[in-house]
mmCIF file of C-alpha atoms in Angstrom:
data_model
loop_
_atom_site.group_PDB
_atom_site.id
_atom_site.type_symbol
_atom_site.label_atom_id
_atom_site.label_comp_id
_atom_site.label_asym_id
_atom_site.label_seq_id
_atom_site.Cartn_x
_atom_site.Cartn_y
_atom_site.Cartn_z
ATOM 1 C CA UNK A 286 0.000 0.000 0.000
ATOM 2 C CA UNK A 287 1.015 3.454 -0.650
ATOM 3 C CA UNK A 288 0.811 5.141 2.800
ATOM 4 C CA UNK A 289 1.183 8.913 0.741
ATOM 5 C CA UNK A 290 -1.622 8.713 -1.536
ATOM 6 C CA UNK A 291 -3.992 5.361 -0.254
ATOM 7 C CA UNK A 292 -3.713 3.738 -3.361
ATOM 8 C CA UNK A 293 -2.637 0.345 -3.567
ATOM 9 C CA UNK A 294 0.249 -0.509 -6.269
ATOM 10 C CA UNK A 295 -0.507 -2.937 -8.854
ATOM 11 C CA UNK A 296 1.466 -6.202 -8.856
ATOM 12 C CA UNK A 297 4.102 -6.575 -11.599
ATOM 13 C CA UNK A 298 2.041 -9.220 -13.366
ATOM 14 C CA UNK A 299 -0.761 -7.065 -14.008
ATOM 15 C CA UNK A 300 -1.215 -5.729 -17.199
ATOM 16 C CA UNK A 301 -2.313 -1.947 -17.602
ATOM 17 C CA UNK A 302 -3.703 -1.006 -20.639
ATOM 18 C CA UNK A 303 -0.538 0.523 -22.396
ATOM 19 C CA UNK A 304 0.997 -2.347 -22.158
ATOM 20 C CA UNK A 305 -1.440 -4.821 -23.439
ATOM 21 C CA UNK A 306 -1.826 -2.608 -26.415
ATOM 22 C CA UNK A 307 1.280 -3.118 -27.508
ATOM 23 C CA UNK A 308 1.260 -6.733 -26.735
ATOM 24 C CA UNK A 309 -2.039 -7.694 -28.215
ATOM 25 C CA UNK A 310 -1.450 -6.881 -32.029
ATOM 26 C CA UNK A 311 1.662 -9.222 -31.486
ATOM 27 C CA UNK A 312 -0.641 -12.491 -30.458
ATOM 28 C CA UNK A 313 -1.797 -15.003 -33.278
ATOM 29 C CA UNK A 314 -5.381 -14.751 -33.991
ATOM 30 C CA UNK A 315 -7.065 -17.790 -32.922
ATOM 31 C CA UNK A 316 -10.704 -18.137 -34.592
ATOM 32 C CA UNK A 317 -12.921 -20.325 -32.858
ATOM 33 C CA UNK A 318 -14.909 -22.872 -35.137
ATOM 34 C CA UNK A 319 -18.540 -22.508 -35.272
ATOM 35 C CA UNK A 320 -19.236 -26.137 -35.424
ATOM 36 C CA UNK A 321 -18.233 -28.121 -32.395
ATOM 37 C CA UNK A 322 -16.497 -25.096 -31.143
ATOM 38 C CA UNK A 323 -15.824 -26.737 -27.823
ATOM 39 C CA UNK A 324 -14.649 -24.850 -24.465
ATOM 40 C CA UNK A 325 -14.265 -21.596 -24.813
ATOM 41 C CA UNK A 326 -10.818 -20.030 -25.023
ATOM 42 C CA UNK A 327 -9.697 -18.650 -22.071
ATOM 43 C CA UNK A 328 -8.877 -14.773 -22.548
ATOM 44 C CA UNK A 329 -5.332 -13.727 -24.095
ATOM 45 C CA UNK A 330 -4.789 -10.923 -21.667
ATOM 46 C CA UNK A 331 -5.233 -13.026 -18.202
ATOM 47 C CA UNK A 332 -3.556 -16.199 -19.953
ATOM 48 C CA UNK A 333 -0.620 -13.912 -20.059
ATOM 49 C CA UNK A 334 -0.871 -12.634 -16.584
ATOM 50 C CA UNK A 335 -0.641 -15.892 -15.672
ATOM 51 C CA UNK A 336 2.509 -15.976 -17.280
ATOM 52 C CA UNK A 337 4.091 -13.043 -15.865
ATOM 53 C CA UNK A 338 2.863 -14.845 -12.357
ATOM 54 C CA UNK A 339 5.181 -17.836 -13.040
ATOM 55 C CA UNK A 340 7.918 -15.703 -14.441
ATOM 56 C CA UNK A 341 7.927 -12.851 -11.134
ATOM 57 C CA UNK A 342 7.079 -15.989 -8.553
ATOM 58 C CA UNK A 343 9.102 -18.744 -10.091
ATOM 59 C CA UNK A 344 6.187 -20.836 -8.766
ATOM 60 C CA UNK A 345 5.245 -24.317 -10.617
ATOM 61 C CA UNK A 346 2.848 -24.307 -12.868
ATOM 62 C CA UNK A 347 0.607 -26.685 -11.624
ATOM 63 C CA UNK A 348 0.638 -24.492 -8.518
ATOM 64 C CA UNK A 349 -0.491 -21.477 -10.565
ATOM 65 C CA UNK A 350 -4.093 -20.267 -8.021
ATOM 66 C CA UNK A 351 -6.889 -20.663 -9.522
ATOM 67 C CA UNK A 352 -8.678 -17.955 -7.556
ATOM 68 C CA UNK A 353 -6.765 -15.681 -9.647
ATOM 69 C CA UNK A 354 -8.542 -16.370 -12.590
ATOM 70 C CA UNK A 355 -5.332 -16.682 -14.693
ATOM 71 C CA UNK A 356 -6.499 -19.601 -16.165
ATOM 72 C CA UNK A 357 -5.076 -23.693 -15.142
ATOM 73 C CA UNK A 358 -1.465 -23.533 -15.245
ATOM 74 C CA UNK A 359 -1.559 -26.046 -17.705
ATOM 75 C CA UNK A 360 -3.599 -23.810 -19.967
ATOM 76 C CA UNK A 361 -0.675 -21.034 -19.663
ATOM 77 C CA UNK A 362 1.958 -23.072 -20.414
ATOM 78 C CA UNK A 363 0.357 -23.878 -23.802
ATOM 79 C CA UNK A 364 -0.130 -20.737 -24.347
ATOM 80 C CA UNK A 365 3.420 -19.868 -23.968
ATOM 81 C CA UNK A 366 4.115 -22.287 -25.760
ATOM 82 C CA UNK A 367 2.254 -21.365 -28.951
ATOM 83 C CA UNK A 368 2.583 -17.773 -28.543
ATOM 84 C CA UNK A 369 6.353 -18.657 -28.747
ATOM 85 C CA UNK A 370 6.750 -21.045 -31.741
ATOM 86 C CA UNK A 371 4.528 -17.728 -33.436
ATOM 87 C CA UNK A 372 7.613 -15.985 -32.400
ATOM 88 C CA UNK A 373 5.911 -13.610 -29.928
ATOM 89 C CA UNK A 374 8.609 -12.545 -27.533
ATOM 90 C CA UNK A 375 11.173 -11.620 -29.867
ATOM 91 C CA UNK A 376 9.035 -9.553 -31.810
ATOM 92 C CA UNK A 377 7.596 -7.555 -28.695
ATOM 93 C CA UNK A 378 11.834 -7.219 -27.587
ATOM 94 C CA UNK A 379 12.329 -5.610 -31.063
ATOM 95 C CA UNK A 380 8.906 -3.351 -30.765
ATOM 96 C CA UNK A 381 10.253 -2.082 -27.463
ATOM 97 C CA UNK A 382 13.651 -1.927 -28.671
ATOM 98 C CA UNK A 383 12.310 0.373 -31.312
ATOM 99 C CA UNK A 384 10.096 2.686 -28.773
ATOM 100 C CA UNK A 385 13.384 3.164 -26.881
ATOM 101 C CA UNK A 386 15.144 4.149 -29.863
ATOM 102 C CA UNK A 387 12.708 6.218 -30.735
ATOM 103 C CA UNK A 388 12.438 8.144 -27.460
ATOM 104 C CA UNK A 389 16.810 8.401 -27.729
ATOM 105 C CA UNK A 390 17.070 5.989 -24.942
ATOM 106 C CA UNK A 391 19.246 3.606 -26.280
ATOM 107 C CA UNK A 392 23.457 4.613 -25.971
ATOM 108 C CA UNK A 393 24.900 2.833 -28.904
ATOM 109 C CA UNK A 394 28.224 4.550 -28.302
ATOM 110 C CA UNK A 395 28.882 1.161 -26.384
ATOM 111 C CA UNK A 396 27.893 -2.343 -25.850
ATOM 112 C CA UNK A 397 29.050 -4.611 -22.952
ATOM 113 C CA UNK A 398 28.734 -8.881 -23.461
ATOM 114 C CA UNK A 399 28.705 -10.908 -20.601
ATOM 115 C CA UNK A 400 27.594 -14.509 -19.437
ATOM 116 C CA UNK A 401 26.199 -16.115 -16.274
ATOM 117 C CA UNK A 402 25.916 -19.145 -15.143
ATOM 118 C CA UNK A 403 22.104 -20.321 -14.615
ATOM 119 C CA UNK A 404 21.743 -23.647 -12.299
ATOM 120 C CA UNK A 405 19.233 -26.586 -13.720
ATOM 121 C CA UNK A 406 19.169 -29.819 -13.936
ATOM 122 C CA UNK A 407 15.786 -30.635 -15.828
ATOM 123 C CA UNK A 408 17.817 -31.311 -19.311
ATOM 124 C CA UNK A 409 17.976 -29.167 -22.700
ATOM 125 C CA UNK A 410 21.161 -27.001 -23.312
ATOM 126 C CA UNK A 411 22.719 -27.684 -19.673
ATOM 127 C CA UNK A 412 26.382 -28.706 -19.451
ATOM 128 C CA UNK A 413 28.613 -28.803 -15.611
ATOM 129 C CA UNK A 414 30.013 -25.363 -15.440
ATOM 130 C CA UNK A 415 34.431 -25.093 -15.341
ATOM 131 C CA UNK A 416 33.471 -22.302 -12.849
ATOM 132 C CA UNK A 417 31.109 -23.014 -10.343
ATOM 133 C CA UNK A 418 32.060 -26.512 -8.872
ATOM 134 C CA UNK A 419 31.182 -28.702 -11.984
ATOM 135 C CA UNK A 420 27.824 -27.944 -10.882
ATOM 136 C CA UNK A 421 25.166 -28.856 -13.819
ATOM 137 C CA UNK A 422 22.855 -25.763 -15.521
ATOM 138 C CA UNK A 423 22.615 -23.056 -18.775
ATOM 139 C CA UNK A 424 24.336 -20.350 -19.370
ATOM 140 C CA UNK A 425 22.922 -17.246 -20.393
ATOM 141 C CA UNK A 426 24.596 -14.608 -22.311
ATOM 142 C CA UNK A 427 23.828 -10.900 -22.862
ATOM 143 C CA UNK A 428 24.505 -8.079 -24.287
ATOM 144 C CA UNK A 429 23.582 -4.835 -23.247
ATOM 145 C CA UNK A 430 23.587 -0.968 -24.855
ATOM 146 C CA UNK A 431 25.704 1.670 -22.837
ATOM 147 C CA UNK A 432 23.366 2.191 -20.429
ATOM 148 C CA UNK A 433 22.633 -1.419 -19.782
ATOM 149 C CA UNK A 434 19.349 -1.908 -21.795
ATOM 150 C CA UNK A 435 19.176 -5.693 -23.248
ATOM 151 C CA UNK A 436 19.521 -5.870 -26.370
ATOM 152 C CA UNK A 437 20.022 -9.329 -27.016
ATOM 153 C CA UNK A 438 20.275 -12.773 -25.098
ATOM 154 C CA UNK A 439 21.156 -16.700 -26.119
ATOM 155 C CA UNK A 440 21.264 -19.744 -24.102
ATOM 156 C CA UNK A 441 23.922 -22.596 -24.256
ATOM 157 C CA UNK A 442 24.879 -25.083 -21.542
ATOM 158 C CA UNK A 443 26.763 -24.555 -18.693
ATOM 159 C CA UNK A 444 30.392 -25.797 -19.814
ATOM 160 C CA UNK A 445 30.255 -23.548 -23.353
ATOM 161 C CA UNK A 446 33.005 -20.468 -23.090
ATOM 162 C CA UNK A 447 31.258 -17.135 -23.408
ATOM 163 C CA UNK A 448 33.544 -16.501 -26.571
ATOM 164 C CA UNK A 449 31.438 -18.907 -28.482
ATOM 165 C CA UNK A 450 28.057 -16.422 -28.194
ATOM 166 C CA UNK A 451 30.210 -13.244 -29.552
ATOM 167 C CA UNK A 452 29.941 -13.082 -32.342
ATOM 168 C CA UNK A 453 25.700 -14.043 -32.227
ATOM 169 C CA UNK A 454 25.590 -11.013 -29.927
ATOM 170 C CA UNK A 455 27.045 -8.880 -32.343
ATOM 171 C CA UNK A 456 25.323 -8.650 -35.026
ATOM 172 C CA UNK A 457 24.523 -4.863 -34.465
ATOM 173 C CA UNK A 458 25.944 -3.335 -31.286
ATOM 174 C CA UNK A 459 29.527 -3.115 -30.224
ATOM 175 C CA UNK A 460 31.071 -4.917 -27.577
ATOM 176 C CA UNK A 461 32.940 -4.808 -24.016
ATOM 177 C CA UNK A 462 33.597 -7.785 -22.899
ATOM 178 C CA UNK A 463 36.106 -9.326 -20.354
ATOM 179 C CA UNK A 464 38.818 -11.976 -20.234
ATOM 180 C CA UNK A 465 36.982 -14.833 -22.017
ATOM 181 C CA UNK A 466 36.444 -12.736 -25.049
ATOM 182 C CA UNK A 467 40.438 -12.390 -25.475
ATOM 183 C CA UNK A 468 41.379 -14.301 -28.571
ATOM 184 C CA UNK A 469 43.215 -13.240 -31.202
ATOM 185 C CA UNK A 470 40.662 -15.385 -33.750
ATOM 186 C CA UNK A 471 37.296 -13.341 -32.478
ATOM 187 C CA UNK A 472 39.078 -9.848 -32.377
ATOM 188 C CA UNK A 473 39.758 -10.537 -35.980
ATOM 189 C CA UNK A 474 36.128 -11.343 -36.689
ATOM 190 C CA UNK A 475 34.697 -7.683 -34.489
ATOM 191 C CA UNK A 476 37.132 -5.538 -36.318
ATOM 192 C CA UNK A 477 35.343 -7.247 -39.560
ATOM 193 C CA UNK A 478 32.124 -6.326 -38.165
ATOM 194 C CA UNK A 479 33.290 -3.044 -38.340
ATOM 195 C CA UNK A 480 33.245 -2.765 -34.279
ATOM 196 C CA UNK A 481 36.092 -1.416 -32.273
ATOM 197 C CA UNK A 482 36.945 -4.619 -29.434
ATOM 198 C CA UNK A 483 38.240 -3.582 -26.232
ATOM 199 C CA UNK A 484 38.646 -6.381 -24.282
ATOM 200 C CA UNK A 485 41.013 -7.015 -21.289
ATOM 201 C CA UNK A 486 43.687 -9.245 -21.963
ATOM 202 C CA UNK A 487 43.466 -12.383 -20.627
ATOM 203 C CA UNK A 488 46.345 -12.758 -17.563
ATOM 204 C CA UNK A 489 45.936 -9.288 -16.503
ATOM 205 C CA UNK A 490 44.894 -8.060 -13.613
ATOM 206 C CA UNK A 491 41.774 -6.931 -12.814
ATOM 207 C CA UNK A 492 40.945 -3.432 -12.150
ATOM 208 C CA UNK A 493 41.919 -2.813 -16.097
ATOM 209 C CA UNK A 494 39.510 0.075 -16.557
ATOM 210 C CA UNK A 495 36.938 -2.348 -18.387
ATOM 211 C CA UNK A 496 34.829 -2.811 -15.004
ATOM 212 C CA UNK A 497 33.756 0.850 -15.077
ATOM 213 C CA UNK A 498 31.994 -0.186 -18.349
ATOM 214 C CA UNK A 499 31.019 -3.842 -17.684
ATOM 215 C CA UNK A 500 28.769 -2.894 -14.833
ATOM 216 C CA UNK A 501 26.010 -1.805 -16.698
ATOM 217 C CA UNK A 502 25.616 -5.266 -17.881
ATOM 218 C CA UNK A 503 26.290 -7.032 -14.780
ATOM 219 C CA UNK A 504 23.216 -5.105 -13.630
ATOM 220 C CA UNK A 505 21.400 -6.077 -16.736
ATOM 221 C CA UNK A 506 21.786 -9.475 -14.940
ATOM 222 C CA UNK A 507 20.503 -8.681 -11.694
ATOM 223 C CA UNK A 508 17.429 -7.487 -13.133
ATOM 224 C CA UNK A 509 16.986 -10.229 -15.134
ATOM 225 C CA UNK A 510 17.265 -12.691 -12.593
ATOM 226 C CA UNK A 511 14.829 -10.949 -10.223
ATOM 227 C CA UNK A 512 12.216 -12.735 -11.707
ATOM 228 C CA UNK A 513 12.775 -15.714 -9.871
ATOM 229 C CA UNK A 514 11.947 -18.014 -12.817
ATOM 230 C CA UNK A 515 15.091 -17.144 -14.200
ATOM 231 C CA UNK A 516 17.353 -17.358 -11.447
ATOM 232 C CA UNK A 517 17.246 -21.848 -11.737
ATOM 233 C CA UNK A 518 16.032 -23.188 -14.777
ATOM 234 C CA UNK A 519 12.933 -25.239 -14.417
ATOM 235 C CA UNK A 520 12.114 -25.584 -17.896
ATOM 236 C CA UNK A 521 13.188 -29.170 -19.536
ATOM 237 C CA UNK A 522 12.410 -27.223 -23.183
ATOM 238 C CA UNK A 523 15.076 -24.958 -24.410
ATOM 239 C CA UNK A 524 12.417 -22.965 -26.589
ATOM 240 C CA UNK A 525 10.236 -22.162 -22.976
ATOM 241 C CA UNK A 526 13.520 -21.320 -20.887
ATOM 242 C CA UNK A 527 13.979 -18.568 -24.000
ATOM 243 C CA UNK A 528 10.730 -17.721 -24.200
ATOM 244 C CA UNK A 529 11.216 -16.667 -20.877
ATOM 245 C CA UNK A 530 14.473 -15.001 -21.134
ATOM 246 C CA UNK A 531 13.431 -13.083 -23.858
ATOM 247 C CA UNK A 532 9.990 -11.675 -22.244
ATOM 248 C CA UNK A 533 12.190 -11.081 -19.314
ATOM 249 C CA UNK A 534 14.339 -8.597 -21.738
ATOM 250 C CA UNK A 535 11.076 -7.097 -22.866
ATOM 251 C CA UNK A 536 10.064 -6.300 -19.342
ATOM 252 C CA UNK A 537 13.193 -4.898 -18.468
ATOM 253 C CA UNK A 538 12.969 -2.259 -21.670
ATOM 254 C CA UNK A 539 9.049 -1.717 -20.751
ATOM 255 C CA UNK A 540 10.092 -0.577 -17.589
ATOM 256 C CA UNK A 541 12.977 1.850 -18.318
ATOM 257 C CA UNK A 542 10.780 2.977 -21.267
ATOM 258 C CA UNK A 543 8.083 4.267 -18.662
ATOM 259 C CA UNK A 544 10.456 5.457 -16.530
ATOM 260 C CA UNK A 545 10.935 8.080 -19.259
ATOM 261 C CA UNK A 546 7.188 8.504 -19.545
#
């Protein structure tokens, strides 16, 4: 509750209006057959409520509540699902993307690539990490704009070297990245990008300079896994685990795009 003004904030799996207007023109249109229509379909906009529940909870989805009206947690998961094979989530990161552009909130002076280590042990892309104990999970890797907006994230298993999602993440954006980036082979490929590399050397020490611009996506991180979905993966699919991580990047630019608002 706010105690300033008596009004009670909205949880961060409600959708307002703004928002569901620019999610809805994104959702496949689902026509319901005349004959033997069957059940009726359970609404688009609380389905996906439901799925902002699991991703901000981390809860299972057969515990979704019902009393929420949501839908069964079975029916959300579906849902995800299709909306993601329709390619839902990165289209909404890229109309987002855009608003931010649009509004001169993205700082393309810079980019910072990074990679963190996401336990699981349900299957997919997993793999025992070098880094944390052998311990078995995905990795996910991200890069970020100069103020730490995401611009772009993949998944691999835990035991891949961030140097192998580089060049993916660059496709558009320069990079900062740290010691794992530092091969001779991938500098070669940025400069033909056309993208200026600075990345510490690997044997140096740290405290190179590079942290003062690295942060931004370290925090990109944090914010990402503080939906607690994200933070161990549950999801035996690859394709749900991204659908996730991607909407989770949507959020994130949703947010600082109202925070300009």
């Amino acid at each position: 509750m706010n105690r300033g003004c008596g009004v009670a904030r909205p949880e961060p799996w409600e959708v307002d209006d703004e928002l569901w207007a620019v999610i809805e023109p994104l959702l496949p249109k689902v026509e319901r057959r005349t004959r033997h229509p069957g059940r009726k379909r359970h609404p688009d906009r609380l389905v996906f409520q439901g799925i902002l529940f699991v991703l901000h909870t981390g809860i299972s989805w057969e515990h979704l509540p019902q009393e929420l009206g949501f839908g069964s947690g079975m029916t959300c998961w579906r849902r995800l699902a299709e909306w993601s094979e329709a390619g839902v989530w990165p289209r909404l990161h890229e109309v987002l993307l855009a608003k931010l552009r649009s509004a001169n909130a993205l700082g393309f002076s810079r980019a910072a690539v990074d990679g963190s280590h996401n336990p699981g042990l349900k299957g997919g892309k997993t793999g025992r990490s070098p880094v944390d104990r052998g311990r078995t999970g995905s990795k996910h890797h991200l890069i970020t704009d100069a103020t730490g907006i995401p611009l772009a994230i993949t998944l691999t298993g835990g035991n891949r070297n961030d140097v192998t999602q580089l060049i993916p993440l660059l496709e558009a954006v320069p990079p900062v990245g740290d010691r794992g980036y530092d091969h001779d082979k991938y500098r070669r490929l940025v400069w033909d990008l056309g993208v200026k590399p600075l990345i510490a050397r690997r044997g140096t020490e740290h405290g190179s300079g590079l942290g003062t611009q690295r942060w931004v996506v370290e925090r990109a991180f944090a914010h990402l896994h503080w939906f607690r979905r994200l933070r161990i993966r549950w999801e035996i699919r690859d394709d749900i685990h991204e659908a996730f991580l991607t909407l989770g990047c949507a959020l994130i630019c949703w947010r600082r795009l109202r925070s300009r608002c």
